[in-house]
Tab-separated table of C-alpha atoms in Angstrom:
chain	number	residue	atom	x	y	z
A	1	UNK	CA	47.274	5.160	-37.360
A	2	UNK	CA	44.357	7.388	-36.334
A	3	UNK	CA	42.975	4.708	-34.012
A	4	UNK	CA	46.324	4.360	-32.246
A	5	UNK	CA	46.550	8.118	-31.723
A	6	UNK	CA	43.009	8.183	-30.289
A	7	UNK	CA	43.825	5.369	-27.840
A	8	UNK	CA	46.964	7.183	-26.645
A	9	UNK	CA	45.014	10.427	-26.211
A	10	UNK	CA	42.379	8.586	-24.158
A	11	UNK	CA	45.086	7.345	-21.779
A	12	UNK	CA	46.678	10.795	-21.443
A	13	UNK	CA	43.315	12.513	-20.936
A	14	UNK	CA	42.217	9.962	-18.317
A	15	UNK	CA	45.406	10.358	-16.270
A	16	UNK	CA	45.304	14.167	-16.467
A	17	UNK	CA	41.621	14.224	-15.529
A	18	UNK	CA	42.315	12.184	-12.420
A	19	UNK	CA	45.277	14.335	-11.388
A	20	UNK	CA	43.681	17.717	-12.116
A	21	UNK	CA	40.034	16.913	-11.284
A	22	UNK	CA	38.462	19.146	-8.591
A	23	UNK	CA	36.210	16.231	-7.539
A	24	UNK	CA	38.177	14.632	-4.752
A	25	UNK	CA	37.061	12.387	-1.914
A	26	UNK	CA	35.960	14.324	1.165
A	27	UNK	CA	38.054	13.788	4.319
A	28	UNK	CA	36.688	10.984	6.511
A	29	UNK	CA	34.878	12.052	9.667
A	30	UNK	CA	35.744	8.790	11.399
A	31	UNK	CA	38.621	6.353	11.892
A	32	UNK	CA	38.127	4.732	8.481
A	33	UNK	CA	40.835	6.457	6.489
A	34	UNK	CA	41.972	2.900	5.681
A	35	UNK	CA	38.879	2.507	3.487
A	36	UNK	CA	40.014	5.465	1.386
A	37	UNK	CA	43.513	3.970	1.166
A	38	UNK	CA	42.062	0.666	-0.028
A	39	UNK	CA	39.932	2.387	-2.644
A	40	UNK	CA	42.956	4.387	-3.834
A	41	UNK	CA	45.032	1.194	-4.128
A	42	UNK	CA	42.230	-0.393	-6.170
A	43	UNK	CA	42.169	2.688	-8.403
A	44	UNK	CA	45.948	2.509	-8.924
A	45	UNK	CA	45.895	-1.191	-9.826
A	46	UNK	CA	42.956	-0.896	-12.219
A	47	UNK	CA	44.509	2.276	-13.639
A	48	UNK	CA	47.761	0.483	-14.385
A	49	UNK	CA	45.894	-2.311	-16.166
A	50	UNK	CA	43.813	0.240	-18.080
A	51	UNK	CA	46.931	2.098	-19.248
A	52	UNK	CA	48.793	-1.121	-20.101
A	53	UNK	CA	45.922	-2.682	-22.059
A	54	UNK	CA	45.080	0.514	-23.935
A	55	UNK	CA	48.716	1.235	-24.861
A	56	UNK	CA	49.151	-2.395	-25.935
A	57	UNK	CA	46.166	-1.960	-28.237
A	58	UNK	CA	47.747	1.187	-29.694
A	59	UNK	CA	51.107	-0.588	-30.235
A	60	UNK	CA	49.356	-3.586	-31.776
A	61	UNK	CA	47.402	-1.328	-34.154
A	62	UNK	CA	50.640	0.391	-35.243
A	63	UNK	CA	52.947	-2.614	-35.429
A	64	UNK	CA	50.578	-5.167	-36.881
A	65	UNK	CA	48.530	-2.957	-39.165
A	66	UNK	CA	47.724	-4.284	-42.601
A	67	UNK	CA	50.436	-4.158	-45.262
A	68	UNK	CA	50.328	-5.529	-48.780
A	69	UNK	CA	51.921	-8.949	-48.985
A	70	UNK	CA	52.072	-9.529	-45.204
A	71	UNK	CA	50.363	-12.673	-43.906
A	72	UNK	CA	49.130	-13.249	-40.376
A	73	UNK	CA	51.192	-15.574	-38.163
A	74	UNK	CA	48.783	-17.987	-36.490
A	75	UNK	CA	49.846	-19.218	-33.020
A	76	UNK	CA	47.174	-21.349	-31.301
A	77	UNK	CA	48.874	-20.978	-27.889
A	78	UNK	CA	51.821	-19.282	-26.217
A	79	UNK	CA	52.558	-20.853	-22.837
A	80	UNK	CA	55.065	-18.168	-21.858
A	81	UNK	CA	52.552	-15.380	-22.507
A	82	UNK	CA	49.789	-17.298	-20.748
A	83	UNK	CA	52.044	-17.833	-17.732
A	84	UNK	CA	52.869	-14.140	-17.471
A	85	UNK	CA	49.169	-13.210	-17.823
A	86	UNK	CA	48.166	-15.635	-15.058
A	87	UNK	CA	50.862	-14.335	-12.694
A	88	UNK	CA	50.195	-10.636	-13.352
A	89	UNK	CA	46.420	-11.041	-13.184
A	90	UNK	CA	46.684	-13.013	-9.936
A	91	UNK	CA	48.889	-10.360	-8.356
A	92	UNK	CA	46.457	-7.656	-9.432
A	93	UNK	CA	43.440	-9.468	-7.958
A	94	UNK	CA	45.281	-10.232	-4.727
A	95	UNK	CA	46.395	-6.598	-4.533
A	96	UNK	CA	42.776	-5.457	-4.780
A	97	UNK	CA	41.107	-8.080	-2.544
A	98	UNK	CA	43.610	-8.623	0.267
A	99	UNK	CA	43.596	-5.040	1.654
A	100	UNK	CA	39.791	-5.016	1.488
A	101	UNK	CA	39.564	-8.227	3.512
A	102	UNK	CA	41.905	-6.784	6.150
A	103	UNK	CA	39.870	-3.561	6.381
A	104	UNK	CA	36.577	-5.473	6.513
A	105	UNK	CA	37.929	-7.592	9.362
A	106	UNK	CA	38.653	-4.373	11.267
A	107	UNK	CA	35.246	-3.003	10.237
A	108	UNK	CA	33.367	-5.789	12.062
A	109	UNK	CA	35.858	-6.424	14.917
A	110	UNK	CA	34.183	-4.228	17.520
A	111	UNK	CA	36.197	-2.791	20.470
A	112	UNK	CA	34.973	-3.826	23.923
A	113	UNK	CA	34.381	-0.221	24.984
A	114	UNK	CA	32.080	0.566	22.022
A	115	UNK	CA	28.687	2.086	22.749
A	116	UNK	CA	25.734	0.386	21.014
A	117	UNK	CA	23.331	2.098	18.642
A	118	UNK	CA	20.530	0.191	16.933
A	119	UNK	CA	19.205	1.493	13.616
A	120	UNK	CA	15.739	0.379	12.532
A	121	UNK	CA	14.817	0.886	8.871
A	122	UNK	CA	11.448	0.723	7.171
A	123	UNK	CA	9.970	2.287	4.042
A	124	UNK	CA	10.938	5.122	4.103
A	125	UNK	CA	12.286	6.299	7.430
A	126	UNK	CA	14.871	5.646	10.117
A	127	UNK	CA	14.495	5.105	13.869
A	128	UNK	CA	17.171	4.583	16.527
A	129	UNK	CA	17.578	2.883	19.924
A	130	UNK	CA	20.243	3.299	22.607
A	131	UNK	CA	20.774	1.064	25.664
A	132	UNK	CA	19.695	2.585	28.973
A	133	UNK	CA	21.557	2.860	32.246
A	134	UNK	CA	22.133	-0.910	32.374
A	135	UNK	CA	24.144	-0.688	29.130
A	136	UNK	CA	22.132	-3.489	27.503
A	137	UNK	CA	19.563	-3.452	24.728
A	138	UNK	CA	16.384	-5.390	25.359
A	139	UNK	CA	15.328	-8.432	23.331
A	140	UNK	CA	13.399	-7.789	20.140
A	141	UNK	CA	11.224	-9.908	17.895
A	142	UNK	CA	8.883	-9.101	15.041
A	143	UNK	CA	6.023	-10.760	16.939
A	144	UNK	CA	6.227	-8.012	19.588
A	145	UNK	CA	5.851	-5.196	17.030
A	146	UNK	CA	2.659	-3.164	17.063
A	147	UNK	CA	1.538	0.456	16.747
A	148	UNK	CA	2.819	1.361	20.227
A	149	UNK	CA	5.959	-0.776	19.993
A	150	UNK	CA	7.414	-0.328	16.477
A	151	UNK	CA	10.840	-1.579	17.637
A	152	UNK	CA	9.356	-4.946	18.650
A	153	UNK	CA	10.907	-4.849	22.148
A	154	UNK	CA	9.922	-7.642	24.532
A	155	UNK	CA	7.772	-5.988	27.206
A	156	UNK	CA	8.744	-8.697	29.713
A	157	UNK	CA	12.486	-8.195	29.316
A	158	UNK	CA	13.826	-6.008	32.170
A	159	UNK	CA	16.820	-4.992	30.052
A	160	UNK	CA	14.543	-3.307	27.532
A	161	UNK	CA	12.561	-1.084	29.879
A	162	UNK	CA	15.229	1.625	30.026
A	163	UNK	CA	16.127	1.468	26.323
A	164	UNK	CA	16.171	4.996	24.874
A	165	UNK	CA	14.028	5.393	21.733
A	166	UNK	CA	14.580	7.995	19.013
A	167	UNK	CA	11.564	7.854	16.699
A	168	UNK	CA	12.826	10.312	14.110
A	169	UNK	CA	15.291	10.557	11.233
A	170	UNK	CA	17.805	12.505	13.325
A	171	UNK	CA	20.255	11.011	15.798
A	172	UNK	CA	23.308	12.215	17.721
A	173	UNK	CA	26.575	10.574	18.750
A	174	UNK	CA	29.442	11.633	21.037
A	175	UNK	CA	32.797	12.680	19.609
A	176	UNK	CA	35.661	10.205	20.002
A	177	UNK	CA	33.551	7.323	21.344
A	178	UNK	CA	33.571	4.001	19.413
A	179	UNK	CA	30.056	3.040	18.344
A	180	UNK	CA	28.755	-0.412	17.420
A	181	UNK	CA	25.920	0.053	14.929
A	182	UNK	CA	23.307	-2.745	14.921
A	183	UNK	CA	21.179	-2.763	11.778
A	184	UNK	CA	17.623	-4.129	11.430
A	185	UNK	CA	14.975	-3.820	8.715
A	186	UNK	CA	11.223	-4.206	9.220
A	187	UNK	CA	10.233	-4.694	5.596
A	188	UNK	CA	12.659	-4.823	2.638
A	189	UNK	CA	16.389	-4.668	1.969
A	190	UNK	CA	17.892	-1.302	2.993
A	191	UNK	CA	21.453	-0.040	3.320
A	192	UNK	CA	22.686	2.313	6.051
A	193	UNK	CA	25.217	4.744	4.569
A	194	UNK	CA	27.000	7.834	5.889
A	195	UNK	CA	29.503	8.914	3.191
A	196	UNK	CA	31.743	11.092	5.380
A	197	UNK	CA	31.907	8.435	8.106
A	198	UNK	CA	32.822	5.797	5.465
A	199	UNK	CA	30.213	3.459	6.929
A	200	UNK	CA	27.963	1.337	4.732
A	201	UNK	CA	26.183	-1.941	5.439
A	202	UNK	CA	23.137	-3.830	4.137
A	203	UNK	CA	20.082	-4.223	6.376
A	204	UNK	CA	18.429	-7.581	5.711
A	205	UNK	CA	14.958	-8.415	7.078
A	206	UNK	CA	15.222	-11.135	9.708
A	207	UNK	CA	18.924	-10.479	10.376
A	208	UNK	CA	20.971	-8.125	12.542
A	209	UNK	CA	24.074	-6.890	10.709
A	210	UNK	CA	26.621	-4.609	12.350
A	211	UNK	CA	29.830	-2.594	12.059
A	212	UNK	CA	31.614	0.002	14.165
A	213	UNK	CA	33.308	3.364	13.816
A	214	UNK	CA	34.634	6.224	15.903
A	215	UNK	CA	33.416	9.769	15.060
A	216	UNK	CA	36.420	12.068	14.845
A	217	UNK	CA	34.911	15.387	13.693
A	218	UNK	CA	32.072	17.448	15.145
A	219	UNK	CA	29.433	18.205	12.537
A	220	UNK	CA	26.203	17.114	10.877
A	221	UNK	CA	26.271	14.301	8.313
A	222	UNK	CA	23.566	12.973	6.035
A	223	UNK	CA	22.289	9.422	6.437
A	224	UNK	CA	21.274	7.755	3.174
A	225	UNK	CA	19.702	4.485	2.113
A	226	UNK	CA	22.110	3.076	-0.476
A	227	UNK	CA	19.876	0.164	-1.539
A	228	UNK	CA	16.868	0.710	-3.790
A	229	UNK	CA	13.932	0.026	-1.456
A	230	UNK	CA	10.937	1.272	-3.464
A	231	UNK	CA	9.676	4.386	-5.184
A	232	UNK	CA	10.187	6.469	-2.022
A	233	UNK	CA	13.838	5.387	-1.770
A	234	UNK	CA	15.106	8.868	-2.688
A	235	UNK	CA	13.245	10.308	0.305
A	236	UNK	CA	14.776	7.945	2.876
A	237	UNK	CA	17.207	10.371	4.426
A	238	UNK	CA	18.305	11.257	7.927
A	239	UNK	CA	20.964	13.220	9.782
A	240	UNK	CA	23.709	12.275	12.217
A	241	UNK	CA	25.016	15.015	14.466
A	242	UNK	CA	28.386	14.408	16.112
A	243	UNK	CA	28.900	16.581	19.202
A	244	UNK	CA	30.875	16.806	22.403
A	245	UNK	CA	30.142	14.024	24.949
A	246	UNK	CA	28.543	16.418	27.465
A	247	UNK	CA	26.126	17.778	24.882
A	248	UNK	CA	25.311	14.238	23.739
A	249	UNK	CA	24.535	13.041	27.254
A	250	UNK	CA	22.283	16.045	27.812
A	251	UNK	CA	20.382	15.269	24.598
A	252	UNK	CA	20.138	11.545	25.345
A	253	UNK	CA	18.698	12.150	28.814
A	254	UNK	CA	15.827	14.067	27.198
A	255	UNK	CA	14.746	11.153	24.981
A	256	UNK	CA	11.953	8.813	26.147
A	257	UNK	CA	12.643	5.283	27.348
A	258	UNK	CA	10.632	2.246	26.297
A	259	UNK	CA	8.898	2.151	29.695
A	260	UNK	CA	7.952	5.827	29.381
A	261	UNK	CA	6.539	5.319	25.894
A	262	UNK	CA	4.348	2.489	27.195
A	263	UNK	CA	3.211	4.643	30.119
A	264	UNK	CA	2.132	7.322	27.664
A	265	UNK	CA	-0.183	4.899	25.882
A	266	UNK	CA	-3.488	6.710	25.293
A	267	UNK	CA	-6.556	6.062	27.423
A	268	UNK	CA	-10.155	6.274	26.157
A	269	UNK	CA	-11.349	9.719	25.002
A	270	UNK	CA	-11.093	11.996	21.968
A	271	UNK	CA	-7.665	13.391	22.884
A	272	UNK	CA	-6.461	9.861	23.501
A	273	UNK	CA	-7.830	8.785	20.136
A	274	UNK	CA	-5.877	11.556	18.401
A	275	UNK	CA	-2.732	10.661	20.334
A	276	UNK	CA	-3.145	7.033	19.345
A	277	UNK	CA	-3.524	8.152	15.720
A	278	UNK	CA	-0.306	10.164	15.950
A	279	UNK	CA	1.569	7.196	17.416
A	280	UNK	CA	0.221	4.915	14.705
A	281	UNK	CA	1.196	7.356	11.953
A	282	UNK	CA	4.658	7.690	13.457
A	283	UNK	CA	5.226	3.997	14.097
A	284	UNK	CA	3.891	2.810	10.731
A	285	UNK	CA	5.960	5.314	8.766
A	286	UNK	CA	2.969	7.239	7.380
A	287	UNK	CA	4.704	10.593	7.884
A	288	UNK	CA	7.478	9.593	5.484
A	289	UNK	CA	5.043	9.879	2.560
A	290	UNK	CA	2.127	12.020	3.798
A	291	UNK	CA	2.886	15.550	4.970
A	292	UNK	CA	0.780	17.017	7.767
A	293	UNK	CA	1.669	20.692	7.272
A	294	UNK	CA	0.481	21.271	3.705
A	295	UNK	CA	3.892	20.779	2.087
A	296	UNK	CA	4.456	18.577	-0.965
A	297	UNK	CA	4.928	14.864	-0.272
A	298	UNK	CA	5.136	11.506	-2.003
A	299	UNK	CA	1.483	10.768	-1.205
A	300	UNK	CA	-1.542	13.056	-0.680
A	301	UNK	CA	-0.931	15.454	2.208
A	302	UNK	CA	-3.231	15.039	5.202
A	303	UNK	CA	-3.729	18.730	5.953
A	304	UNK	CA	-7.261	19.664	4.856
A	305	UNK	CA	-7.632	16.265	3.140
A	306	UNK	CA	-10.806	15.151	4.880
A	307	UNK	CA	-13.957	16.377	3.172
A	308	UNK	CA	-12.475	17.402	-0.154
A	309	UNK	CA	-13.031	15.825	-3.570
A	310	UNK	CA	-10.089	13.882	-5.000
A	311	UNK	CA	-9.559	13.238	-8.693
A	312	UNK	CA	-8.644	9.574	-9.272
A	313	UNK	CA	-6.263	8.085	-11.807
A	314	UNK	CA	-9.128	6.488	-13.743
A	315	UNK	CA	-10.735	9.892	-14.348
A	316	UNK	CA	-13.442	9.609	-11.701
A	317	UNK	CA	-13.632	11.535	-8.440
A	318	UNK	CA	-14.320	10.578	-4.846
A	319	UNK	CA	-15.335	12.387	-1.674
A	320	UNK	CA	-12.774	11.914	1.092
A	321	UNK	CA	-14.803	10.544	3.996
A	322	UNK	CA	-14.196	7.925	6.672
A	323	UNK	CA	-15.069	5.007	4.401
A	324	UNK	CA	-12.678	6.186	1.675
A	325	UNK	CA	-9.822	6.739	4.143
A	326	UNK	CA	-10.224	3.304	5.703
A	327	UNK	CA	-10.395	1.634	2.299
A	328	UNK	CA	-7.266	3.497	1.157
A	329	UNK	CA	-5.348	2.333	4.237
A	330	UNK	CA	-6.373	-1.319	3.895
A	331	UNK	CA	-6.246	-1.428	0.068
A	332	UNK	CA	-4.236	1.570	-1.250
A	333	UNK	CA	-4.538	0.531	-4.921
A	334	UNK	CA	-8.343	0.368	-4.881
A	335	UNK	CA	-8.724	4.081	-5.700
A	336	UNK	CA	-5.480	5.729	-6.807
A	337	UNK	CA	-5.359	9.524	-6.562
A	338	UNK	CA	-4.330	11.275	-9.759
A	339	UNK	CA	-0.773	12.565	-9.747
A	340	UNK	CA	0.582	10.214	-7.077
A	341	UNK	CA	2.484	6.934	-7.664
A	342	UNK	CA	0.953	3.625	-6.472
A	343	UNK	CA	3.667	2.907	-3.908
A	344	UNK	CA	1.734	2.574	-0.649
A	345	UNK	CA	1.659	-0.931	0.834
A	346	UNK	CA	-1.520	-2.342	2.476
A	347	UNK	CA	-1.751	-2.114	6.279
A	348	UNK	CA	-3.517	-4.544	8.598
A	349	UNK	CA	-4.945	-2.217	11.227
A	350	UNK	CA	-7.916	-3.243	13.347
A	351	UNK	CA	-11.053	-1.131	13.521
A	352	UNK	CA	-9.903	0.835	16.589
A	353	UNK	CA	-6.595	1.697	14.921
A	354	UNK	CA	-8.390	2.739	11.732
A	355	UNK	CA	-10.675	5.006	13.770
A	356	UNK	CA	-7.637	6.606	15.412
A	357	UNK	CA	-5.919	7.322	12.086
A	358	UNK	CA	-9.108	8.748	10.589
A	359	UNK	CA	-9.583	10.932	13.673
A	360	UNK	CA	-6.047	12.286	13.230
A	361	UNK	CA	-6.618	13.080	9.550
A	362	UNK	CA	-9.962	14.735	10.350
A	363	UNK	CA	-8.337	16.875	13.057
A	364	UNK	CA	-5.678	18.074	10.619
A	365	UNK	CA	-8.332	19.032	8.099
A	366	UNK	CA	-10.256	20.978	10.718
A	367	UNK	CA	-7.071	22.736	11.814
A	368	UNK	CA	-6.331	23.688	8.241
A	369	UNK	CA	-9.754	25.246	7.765
A	370	UNK	CA	-9.833	27.016	11.130
A	371	UNK	CA	-6.219	28.128	11.363
A	372	UNK	CA	-5.498	29.311	7.838
A	373	UNK	CA	-4.077	32.825	7.766
A	374	UNK	CA	-4.831	33.375	4.082
A	375	UNK	CA	-8.612	33.367	4.149
A	376	UNK	CA	-9.328	29.696	3.410
A	377	UNK	CA	-12.371	29.922	5.652
A	378	UNK	CA	-14.086	31.181	2.512
A	379	UNK	CA	-15.650	28.141	0.814
A	380	UNK	CA	-14.601	29.064	-2.734
A	381	UNK	CA	-10.967	29.673	-1.767
A	382	UNK	CA	-10.828	26.458	0.262
A	383	UNK	CA	-12.340	24.512	-2.625
A	384	UNK	CA	-9.829	26.096	-5.009
A	385	UNK	CA	-6.906	25.025	-2.870
A	386	UNK	CA	-8.249	21.486	-2.655
A	387	UNK	CA	-8.691	21.368	-6.421
A	388	UNK	CA	-5.176	22.709	-7.004
A	389	UNK	CA	-3.749	19.986	-4.772
A	390	UNK	CA	-5.838	17.137	-6.188
A	391	UNK	CA	-5.299	18.130	-9.848
A	392	UNK	CA	-1.533	18.424	-9.367
A	393	UNK	CA	-1.389	22.163	-10.126
A	394	UNK	CA	0.959	22.838	-7.202
A	395	UNK	CA	3.583	20.552	-8.714
A	396	UNK	CA	4.295	23.238	-11.335
A	397	UNK	CA	2.948	26.480	-9.828
A	398	UNK	CA	4.432	27.669	-6.541
A	399	UNK	CA	2.223	29.459	-4.018
A	400	UNK	CA	5.012	30.854	-1.838
A	401	UNK	CA	6.855	33.000	-4.375
A	402	UNK	CA	9.547	30.420	-5.035
A	403	UNK	CA	10.742	29.361	-8.521
A	404	UNK	CA	8.581	26.812	-10.328
A	405	UNK	CA	8.037	25.154	-13.701
A	406	UNK	CA	5.090	27.436	-14.494
A	407	UNK	CA	4.240	30.985	-13.392
A	408	UNK	CA	4.018	31.223	-9.599
A	409	UNK	CA	0.576	32.014	-8.243
A	410	UNK	CA	1.621	34.255	-5.371
A	411	UNK	CA	0.997	37.844	-6.510
A	412	UNK	CA	0.009	36.665	-10.007
A	413	UNK	CA	-3.544	38.025	-10.119
A	414	UNK	CA	-3.652	41.646	-11.278
A	415	UNK	CA	-0.144	41.813	-12.723
A	416	UNK	CA	0.818	42.200	-16.400
A	417	UNK	CA	2.519	39.212	-18.009
A	418	UNK	CA	4.796	39.256	-21.064
A	419	UNK	CA	3.773	36.571	-23.554
A	420	UNK	CA	5.991	34.469	-25.794
A	421	UNK	CA	4.665	36.236	-28.925
A	422	UNK	CA	5.845	39.624	-27.635
A	423	UNK	CA	2.450	40.896	-26.497
A	424	UNK	CA	1.265	41.560	-22.949
A	425	UNK	CA	-1.829	40.528	-21.032
A	426	UNK	CA	-3.407	41.572	-17.746
A	427	UNK	CA	-3.957	38.642	-15.424
A	428	UNK	CA	-7.667	38.768	-14.599
A	429	UNK	CA	-10.363	36.137	-14.181
A	430	UNK	CA	-10.895	35.818	-17.915
A	431	UNK	CA	-7.208	35.213	-18.607
A	432	UNK	CA	-6.910	32.677	-15.772
A	433	UNK	CA	-9.918	30.670	-16.943
A	434	UNK	CA	-8.696	30.705	-20.550
A	435	UNK	CA	-5.226	29.554	-19.433
A	436	UNK	CA	-6.739	26.647	-17.497
A	437	UNK	CA	-9.022	25.514	-20.323
A	438	UNK	CA	-6.553	26.188	-23.171
A	439	UNK	CA	-2.995	26.600	-21.796
A	440	UNK	CA	-1.328	26.924	-25.208
A	441	UNK	CA	-3.421	29.933	-26.289
A	442	UNK	CA	-1.364	32.519	-24.374
A	443	UNK	CA	2.050	31.203	-23.300
A	444	UNK	CA	3.945	33.315	-20.776
A	445	UNK	CA	7.468	34.250	-21.858
A	446	UNK	CA	10.200	32.190	-20.211
A	447	UNK	CA	8.042	29.158	-19.405
A	448	UNK	CA	7.737	25.917	-21.420
A	449	UNK	CA	4.432	25.029	-23.087
A	450	UNK	CA	3.926	21.791	-21.180
A	451	UNK	CA	0.688	22.359	-19.250
A	452	UNK	CA	-2.043	19.938	-20.387
A	453	UNK	CA	-5.559	21.161	-21.097
A	454	UNK	CA	-8.247	20.320	-18.519
A	455	UNK	CA	-12.014	20.606	-18.409
A	456	UNK	CA	-13.164	21.677	-14.944
A	457	UNK	CA	-16.732	22.800	-14.359
A	458	UNK	CA	-17.711	26.453	-14.079
A	459	UNK	CA	-17.864	26.102	-10.309
A	460	UNK	CA	-14.380	24.575	-10.204
A	461	UNK	CA	-13.010	27.298	-12.499
A	462	UNK	CA	-14.455	29.924	-10.182
A	463	UNK	CA	-12.916	28.216	-7.159
A	464	UNK	CA	-9.454	27.969	-8.739
A	465	UNK	CA	-9.609	31.629	-9.753
A	466	UNK	CA	-10.678	32.611	-6.240
A	467	UNK	CA	-7.756	30.720	-4.770
A	468	UNK	CA	-5.217	32.365	-7.100
A	469	UNK	CA	-6.771	35.757	-6.405
A	470	UNK	CA	-6.531	35.163	-2.637
A	471	UNK	CA	-2.777	34.715	-2.961
A	472	UNK	CA	-2.514	38.155	-4.566
A	473	UNK	CA	-4.759	39.608	-1.841
A	474	UNK	CA	-2.469	38.106	0.777
A	475	UNK	CA	0.466	39.955	-0.762
A	476	UNK	CA	-1.526	43.199	-0.771
A	477	UNK	CA	-2.421	42.750	2.901
A	478	UNK	CA	1.210	42.097	3.763
A	479	UNK	CA	2.338	45.228	1.883
A	480	UNK	CA	-0.302	47.313	3.637
A	481	UNK	CA	0.907	46.025	6.988
A	482	UNK	CA	4.471	47.046	6.137
A	483	UNK	CA	3.329	50.584	5.179
A	484	UNK	CA	1.362	50.969	8.419
A	485	UNK	CA	4.356	49.777	10.406
A	486	UNK	CA	6.631	52.316	8.720
A	487	UNK	CA	4.102	55.127	9.342
A	488	UNK	CA	3.954	54.281	13.030
A	489	UNK	CA	7.744	54.515	13.191
């Protein structure tokens, strides 16, 4: 009896949850409202079967429950019941599949007036290509791909010279214009997905898949990879901006063509070497995993990387010089940096390309040392920042005042912290060093006791303390500037 009641309550609760749930499908931003209708029909059919099967179970439990003296009636087959089950099941399957086949036929039956957009996927970034004034996309082949031609466009094909290239994760489309989306992958299986547009299609290496849609609402929509493509899959995101046709044409005219990108190929010289490094980093997808502005990223950030000491996963350390950088590009798993996953694939760059990438990384390190506004020109502070990055400290301790797993370092030095045992402590050099060497000795109230103990040298302790102190000094300088500004007013 109790089981039957539970089954009935499950049915009632499921139906009410669907009817009253605030989580509803967002309105489509394209012509594919038929996809939503098909999904709703599938939900209705499966819902009917769910209700029927569950209620049948409840009736069976009530009607055929055990009673003293009752014997089971064994029937090896019931042709009438089997016939009804075959008919009903067939109708249900047809009801779910047939509308989907009709919608899919529309999904790949492209109108003649559709504009073409090619999407190129690689771990873990997107790139886009539009036809030029001739309205045709140039031929492509993997054999034509290189650092200056990541799309693999045939240089000898006249139709490809005016192709418009968008080498970023952001693309725009005109409102109300049908678009044929051509999908290519350079490495592994990806899936191009824009939820609000109701567009979703696999991208298979060696194939060109496609579909079409018509944007019907101005706005910005997120592009996702809906196929697991590696550890950096979560970071493979982009944005589609739908805008008025005039605004789109103005934006498109400002994008470089394939011929222009070839004309910008660097010539010998230091500036050209750096430009070649930037093009290589962009074309090979390096920027998807390695930040160049000091922000957190999937792999070690390149800003101020050159010249520092990295802690490796095996417990050893290494000086980041040209030899280490080249080895890490050609064989990323040879020396894994502590705190970063081993997800980077090997690259087959020649010596000139390796020199260009190393030159780019060196220039970013120099810019970080020379252009820092927080006093990193001081050797101890710079070393402290490098240690904090390499040891993974910045994964739990923010330096910009934002929330974090552990106490934020901005403005930390010199303040009074409330401890978990009810006491208080002044944050000075002694407290900071003790917290690094023995984190569980004085736990700050409101933060979990999850920091592992470490054993840096005295010099490294001094550098970390200097870095944390510099963040407090930066706050003091900013406050002083505000006071002076108010006095002048």
